Coordinates of C-alpha atoms in Angstrom, one line a residue:
M1 CA -19.6 87.4 52.0
T2 CA -17.9 89.5 50.0
D3 CA -16.7 89.2 46.1
T4 CA -13.4 89.1 47.8
E5 CA -13.7 86.1 49.8
R6 CA -16.7 84.7 47.3
T7 CA -13.3 84.5 44.6
A8 CA -10.7 83.3 47.2
F9 CA -10.5 79.8 45.5
E10 CA -11.9 78.6 42.3
V11 CA -13.5 75.2 42.2
V12 CA -13.0 73.1 39.3
R13 CA -14.4 70.2 38.2
R14 CA -10.2 69.0 37.2
R15 CA -7.4 70.7 36.7
E16 CA -6.2 71.8 33.1
A17 CA -3.2 70.9 31.3
G18 CA -0.6 73.8 32.5
K19 CA -2.8 74.8 35.0
D20 CA -0.9 74.1 38.6
G21 CA -2.6 76.9 40.5
G22 CA 0.9 76.9 43.0
E23 CA 1.1 75.4 46.0
P24 CA -1.9 72.9 46.4
D25 CA -4.3 75.0 48.3
G26 CA -2.6 77.8 46.3
G27 CA -6.3 79.1 45.1
L28 CA -7.3 76.2 42.6
F29 CA -9.7 73.9 44.3
A30 CA -9.7 70.5 41.6
I31 CA -12.8 68.4 43.1
E32 CA -11.2 64.4 41.5
E33 CA -8.1 65.8 42.9
S34 CA -9.6 65.7 46.5
L35 CA -8.5 62.9 48.1
G36 CA -11.8 62.9 50.7
Y37 CA -14.1 63.8 47.4
L38 CA -12.1 60.7 46.0
M39 CA -12.7 58.1 49.8
N40 CA -16.5 58.8 49.4
Y41 CA -17.1 58.3 46.2
A42 CA -15.2 55.1 46.0
A43 CA -17.0 53.9 49.3
R44 CA -20.6 55.0 47.6
A45 CA -19.0 53.0 44.6
F46 CA -18.3 49.9 46.8
S47 CA -21.6 50.1 48.3
R48 CA -23.2 49.8 44.3
E49 CA -21.3 46.9 43.6
L50 CA -21.4 45.3 46.8
S51 CA -25.1 45.4 48.1
P52 CA -26.9 43.7 45.5
R53 CA -24.8 41.2 45.9
L54 CA -25.4 40.8 49.7
A55 CA -29.3 41.7 49.5
A56 CA -29.2 38.6 47.4
H57 CA -28.7 36.7 50.0
G58 CA -31.2 38.8 52.6
A59 CA -28.2 41.0 53.8
R60 CA -27.8 44.6 53.7
M61 CA -24.5 46.7 53.7
G62 CA -25.3 47.8 56.7
Q63 CA -25.2 45.0 58.5
W64 CA -22.1 43.6 56.4
A65 CA -19.0 45.4 58.8
V66 CA -20.9 44.0 61.4
L67 CA -21.0 40.4 60.3
M68 CA -17.1 40.6 59.5
F69 CA -16.4 42.1 63.1
L70 CA -18.7 38.9 64.2
W71 CA -17.3 37.1 62.4
A72 CA -13.4 37.5 63.3
Q73 CA -14.4 37.8 67.0
D74 CA -17.8 36.8 68.1
G75 CA -19.3 38.2 71.4
Q76 CA -18.2 41.6 71.0
T77 CA -19.8 44.4 72.6
Q78 CA -22.1 46.7 71.4
R79 CA -19.4 49.8 71.9
E80 CA -16.7 47.3 70.8
L81 CA -18.7 47.0 67.5
S82 CA -19.6 50.5 67.0
R83 CA -15.8 51.6 67.5
E84 CA -14.8 48.5 65.0
V85 CA -17.7 49.7 62.1
A86 CA -16.8 53.5 62.6
I87 CA -20.5 54.1 63.3
E88 CA -22.4 56.4 65.8
D89 CA -23.4 54.3 69.1
A90 CA -26.4 55.1 68.1
T91 CA -27.1 53.9 65.2
M92 CA -25.0 50.1 66.0
V93 CA -28.0 49.6 68.3
R94 CA -30.9 50.7 65.4
T95 CA -28.7 48.4 63.2
L96 CA -28.5 45.4 65.0
D97 CA -32.0 46.1 66.6
R98 CA -32.4 45.5 62.0
M99 CA -30.2 42.1 62.9
E100 CA -31.6 41.4 65.3
R101 CA -35.0 41.3 63.9
D102 CA -33.7 39.4 60.8
G103 CA -32.5 36.6 63.1
L104 CA -28.6 37.4 62.4
V105 CA -27.9 37.8 65.9
R106 CA -28.9 38.0 69.5
R107 CA -28.0 39.8 72.6
E108 CA -26.6 38.6 75.8
R109 CA -26.4 40.6 79.0
N110 CA -22.6 40.2 79.9
P111 CA -22.7 37.4 83.3
R112 CA -19.3 39.9 84.4
D113 CA -20.9 43.1 84.3
R114 CA -24.7 43.8 83.5
R115 CA -24.5 47.1 82.3
Q116 CA -22.5 45.7 79.1
I117 CA -24.4 43.6 76.2
N118 CA -22.5 41.3 74.0
I119 CA -23.6 40.1 70.2
F120 CA -23.5 36.7 69.6
L121 CA -24.1 35.9 65.7
T122 CA -27.0 32.8 65.1
E123 CA -26.9 29.8 63.2
K124 CA -28.4 32.3 60.4
G125 CA -25.5 34.9 61.0
W126 CA -22.7 32.1 60.5
A127 CA -24.1 30.5 57.7
L128 CA -24.4 33.8 55.9
R129 CA -20.2 33.8 55.8
D130 CA -19.5 31.2 53.4
T131 CA -22.3 32.8 50.9
L132 CA -21.2 36.4 51.7
V133 CA -17.4 36.6 51.7
P134 CA -17.0 35.0 48.5
E135 CA -19.2 37.6 47.2
A136 CA -17.0 40.4 49.0
I137 CA -13.9 38.8 47.2
E138 CA -15.4 39.1 43.7
G139 CA -16.1 42.6 44.8
N140 CA -12.8 43.6 45.5
R141 CA -11.5 41.4 43.0
S142 CA -13.7 43.9 40.4
A143 CA -13.0 46.8 42.0
S144 CA -9.2 46.6 42.0
R145 CA -9.2 44.5 38.0
R146 CA -7.1 47.7 36.6
L147 CA -4.2 47.2 39.4
S148 CA -1.7 45.0 39.1
E149 CA -0.6 43.4 42.7
D150 CA 2.3 45.1 43.6
E151 CA -0.7 48.7 43.1
R152 CA -3.2 46.8 45.1
R153 CA -0.9 45.8 47.7
Q154 CA 0.2 49.7 48.0
L155 CA -3.3 51.1 47.6
L156 CA -3.9 49.2 50.8
D157 CA -1.0 50.5 52.7
L158 CA -1.6 54.1 51.4
L159 CA -5.1 54.1 52.3
G160 CA -4.2 52.2 56.0
R161 CA -2.1 55.2 56.4
V162 CA -4.7 57.8 55.4
I163 CA -7.0 56.0 58.4
G164 CA -4.3 56.2 60.6
A165 CA -3.7 60.0 60.5
L166 CA -6.8 60.7 60.4
E167 CA -7.6 58.4 63.5
E168 CA -4.9 60.6 65.2
Q169 CA -6.9 63.7 64.5
P170 CA -8.5 64.6 67.9
R171 CA -12.8 64.5 67.1
G172 CA -14.6 67.7 67.5

């Protein structure tokens, strides 16, 4: 890498007052203005907030999304859950292995298509709903406590639009 290539972008924590760098990609990259960085940081912060709340009731962060989508629609296939939770099929298999071991779900072959495996909550998995959902509500409340209700709704709308734009992109 030449000195010229190395200096094509100046990377800073935050943009200094009066230093706009021209266009958004005009040679200055401000980390704390990077949507990707901020969303990733927010997701990790949410995880730090929610993880101990879940653990207190015997659930793990990696199981949370699976539980939510099964509470919404029990009996989904592994592939459907992978899509909903946005994780790789292999990761979903490992997560479901742990959840089955912990007595939260059971797998059943689909009687109409033996290639498919449907995932069902056990009584233990269902019982966690009324304990864990209030914990998540409190975590969301804590995270949005500095926002007005209108700002919270606007944030949800904006995040939905960002996610929609990203979902439209071809996967490579």
